[in-house]
Each structure stands twice: as structure tokens, then as C-alpha cells.
Amino acid sequence: MSTDATSLTAQDLEFLRRPLYGFLSVAGGPLPPQPRPVWFEATAEGTVQLFTGPDTLKVRRLRRDPRASIVVAAPVGERERWLSVAGRTTVEPDGAHDLAARLAARYWDLDDPARADDLAGILAEDWVRVVIHPEKVSRYAF
């Protein structure tokens, strides 16, 4: 296990580009933390981003205390591997719809009419992007 990194490696980015669920925890929440599964995207700049509603509890908490972490693990049946990214966040008003469309294409088969309708519903809503700027990256691979 490595816990001294402050940025994502090329191997980390390759792992994070897979359609895996991340488990997001934000500061200022209940103790113990209550992670929530989220879709996410690792960017070429080394940040991790997701989309959410502008008035969600997580956004309200992040506006008070911008710290968050996301943990991503390999699925059952693969060798054990996980990655944790913690850092300060920014809540960005732009780019959330494009991100939602990219993530839907990554996680869903958009040739399925039901999923295409689901995406249309998502794109009809208001969203913001939450961007995690890594300050600590921990990883384990067996």
C-alpha cells in the first residue's frame, strides 16, 4: 500500500477510466461518514469529477467544508485493488451536462431505449460538477 502520493499515476488513471463505482464521502457529515456510490471521471489534469444536483446535501456540506474523498475498488473476481483520493473540492456550475452524457455512455448501453430515455431525463435537470483536487492518494494492489 502507498499513502504518500499527492497525485494520480498513469496506472491510477487507467484504473479510474473503467466503469467502476466510486464511494464518495464529504466532510461535515455524520460520524461515522456515510459514503455514497457515484459515477465519476478521472481527468487528464489529475482531478476526479462527478455530477450532482446543485441543492443536494453533499453540495451544501461541501460549501461549508470543501474536503471530500472517493474510494474506488476492483470488482469481485479480480485481484484486490483499491484507490482512495482525498482533497479539497470545487463546485463548478459548468460542464455537468457534458460530464453526465460521457458517464452515461461509459456506464450504460445507450442503444437501449430505456437507458437513452434515462439519460434524456438526466440532461433535462440542473446539475453541478464536483471536482476533487487530490491532496492525498492512497492505493493498494495485490
Coordinates of C-alpha atoms in Angstrom, one line a residue:
M1 CA 0.0 0.0 0.0
S2 CA 1.2 3.5 -0.8
T3 CA -0.1 6.5 1.1
D4 CA 2.4 9.2 0.4
A5 CA 1.3 10.3 -3.1
T6 CA -0.4 13.6 -3.8
S7 CA -1.2 13.0 -7.4
L8 CA -2.6 10.2 -9.6
T9 CA -0.2 8.0 -11.6
A10 CA -0.7 6.7 -15.1
Q11 CA -1.7 3.3 -13.6
D12 CA -4.2 5.1 -11.4
L13 CA -5.8 6.9 -14.3
E14 CA -6.0 3.7 -16.3
F15 CA -7.8 2.0 -13.4
L16 CA -10.2 5.0 -12.8
R17 CA -11.2 5.1 -16.5
R18 CA -13.0 1.8 -16.0
P19 CA -16.8 1.9 -15.4
L20 CA -16.4 1.3 -11.6
Y21 CA -18.4 2.9 -8.8
G22 CA -16.7 5.3 -6.5
F23 CA -17.8 5.8 -2.9
L24 CA -17.8 9.5 -2.0
S25 CA -17.6 10.9 1.5
V26 CA -17.7 14.6 2.3
A27 CA -16.6 16.4 5.4
G28 CA -19.1 17.8 7.7
G29 CA -21.4 14.8 7.5
P30 CA -22.5 12.3 10.1
L31 CA -20.0 10.3 12.1
P32 CA -19.1 7.8 11.1
P33 CA -19.0 9.0 7.5
Q34 CA -21.8 7.7 5.2
P35 CA -20.2 7.2 1.7
R36 CA -22.5 7.2 -1.3
P37 CA -21.9 5.4 -4.6
V38 CA -21.3 7.7 -7.5
W39 CA -20.3 7.7 -11.1
F40 CA -17.0 9.6 -11.6
E41 CA -14.4 10.6 -14.2
A42 CA -10.7 11.0 -13.7
T43 CA -9.4 13.9 -15.8
A44 CA -6.2 14.4 -17.8
E45 CA -5.4 17.1 -15.3
G46 CA -5.4 14.6 -12.5
T47 CA -8.6 15.6 -10.8
V48 CA -11.7 13.4 -10.2
Q49 CA -15.1 14.8 -11.0
L50 CA -18.7 13.8 -10.7
F51 CA -22.1 15.5 -11.2
T52 CA -24.9 16.1 -8.7
G53 CA -27.8 18.4 -8.1
P54 CA -27.0 21.9 -7.1
D55 CA -29.1 21.8 -3.9
T56 CA -28.1 18.3 -2.6
L57 CA -26.9 17.7 0.9
K58 CA -23.4 16.9 -0.3
V59 CA -23.1 20.2 -2.1
R60 CA -24.4 22.1 1.0
R61 CA -21.8 20.3 3.1
L62 CA -19.0 20.9 0.6
R63 CA -19.8 24.7 0.5
R64 CA -19.3 24.7 4.3
D65 CA -16.2 22.4 4.2
P66 CA -14.8 21.6 0.8
R67 CA -13.0 18.3 1.8
A68 CA -14.0 15.0 0.3
S69 CA -12.7 11.6 -0.6
I70 CA -13.6 8.9 -3.1
V71 CA -12.7 5.3 -2.9
V72 CA -12.8 3.0 -5.9
A73 CA -12.3 -0.8 -5.7
A74 CA -11.9 -3.5 -8.3
P75 CA -14.9 -5.8 -8.6
V76 CA -15.2 -9.2 -7.1
G77 CA -13.4 -11.8 -9.2
E78 CA -10.4 -9.5 -9.9
R79 CA -7.2 -9.3 -7.9
E80 CA -7.6 -7.0 -4.9
R81 CA -7.1 -3.3 -5.8
W82 CA -8.4 -0.1 -4.5
L83 CA -7.6 3.6 -4.8
S84 CA -8.5 6.5 -2.5
V85 CA -8.3 10.1 -3.5
A86 CA -8.8 12.8 -0.8
G87 CA -8.6 16.6 -1.2
R88 CA -10.3 19.9 -1.5
T89 CA -13.2 20.2 -3.9
T90 CA -14.7 22.9 -6.0
V91 CA -18.3 23.0 -7.1
E92 CA -18.4 24.1 -10.7
P93 CA -21.5 25.4 -12.4
D94 CA -20.4 24.5 -15.9
G95 CA -19.7 21.2 -17.7
A96 CA -22.0 18.9 -15.7
H97 CA -24.3 18.0 -18.6
D98 CA -21.4 17.1 -20.8
L99 CA -19.9 15.0 -17.9
A100 CA -23.3 13.3 -17.3
A101 CA -23.5 12.4 -21.0
R102 CA -20.0 11.0 -21.0
L103 CA -20.6 9.0 -17.9
A104 CA -23.9 7.6 -19.1
A105 CA -22.2 6.3 -22.2
R106 CA -19.5 4.7 -20.0
Y107 CA -21.8 3.0 -17.5
W108 CA -24.9 2.3 -19.7
D109 CA -25.7 0.9 -23.1
L110 CA -27.3 3.9 -24.7
D111 CA -28.6 1.8 -27.6
D112 CA -31.1 0.6 -25.0
P113 CA -34.1 2.9 -25.4
A114 CA -34.9 2.8 -21.7
R115 CA -31.3 4.0 -20.9
A116 CA -31.4 6.6 -23.6
D117 CA -34.7 7.9 -22.0
D118 CA -33.0 7.8 -18.6
L119 CA -30.2 10.0 -20.0
A120 CA -32.6 12.4 -21.5
G121 CA -34.2 12.8 -18.1
I122 CA -30.9 13.4 -16.5
L123 CA -30.0 16.0 -19.1
A124 CA -33.3 17.8 -18.5
E125 CA -32.3 18.5 -14.9
D126 CA -29.9 21.1 -13.4
W127 CA -26.5 19.8 -12.3
V128 CA -23.2 21.0 -11.0
R129 CA -19.7 19.3 -11.2
V130 CA -17.9 18.5 -8.0
V131 CA -14.2 18.4 -8.7
I132 CA -11.8 16.7 -6.2
H133 CA -8.3 18.1 -6.3
P134 CA -6.1 15.4 -4.9
E135 CA -4.0 16.1 -1.8
K136 CA -3.6 12.5 -0.7
V137 CA -3.7 9.4 -2.9
S138 CA -3.6 6.0 -1.3
R139 CA -3.6 2.8 -3.2
Y140 CA -3.4 -1.0 -2.8
A141 CA -2.8 -3.6 -5.4
F142 CA -2.3 -7.3 -4.7

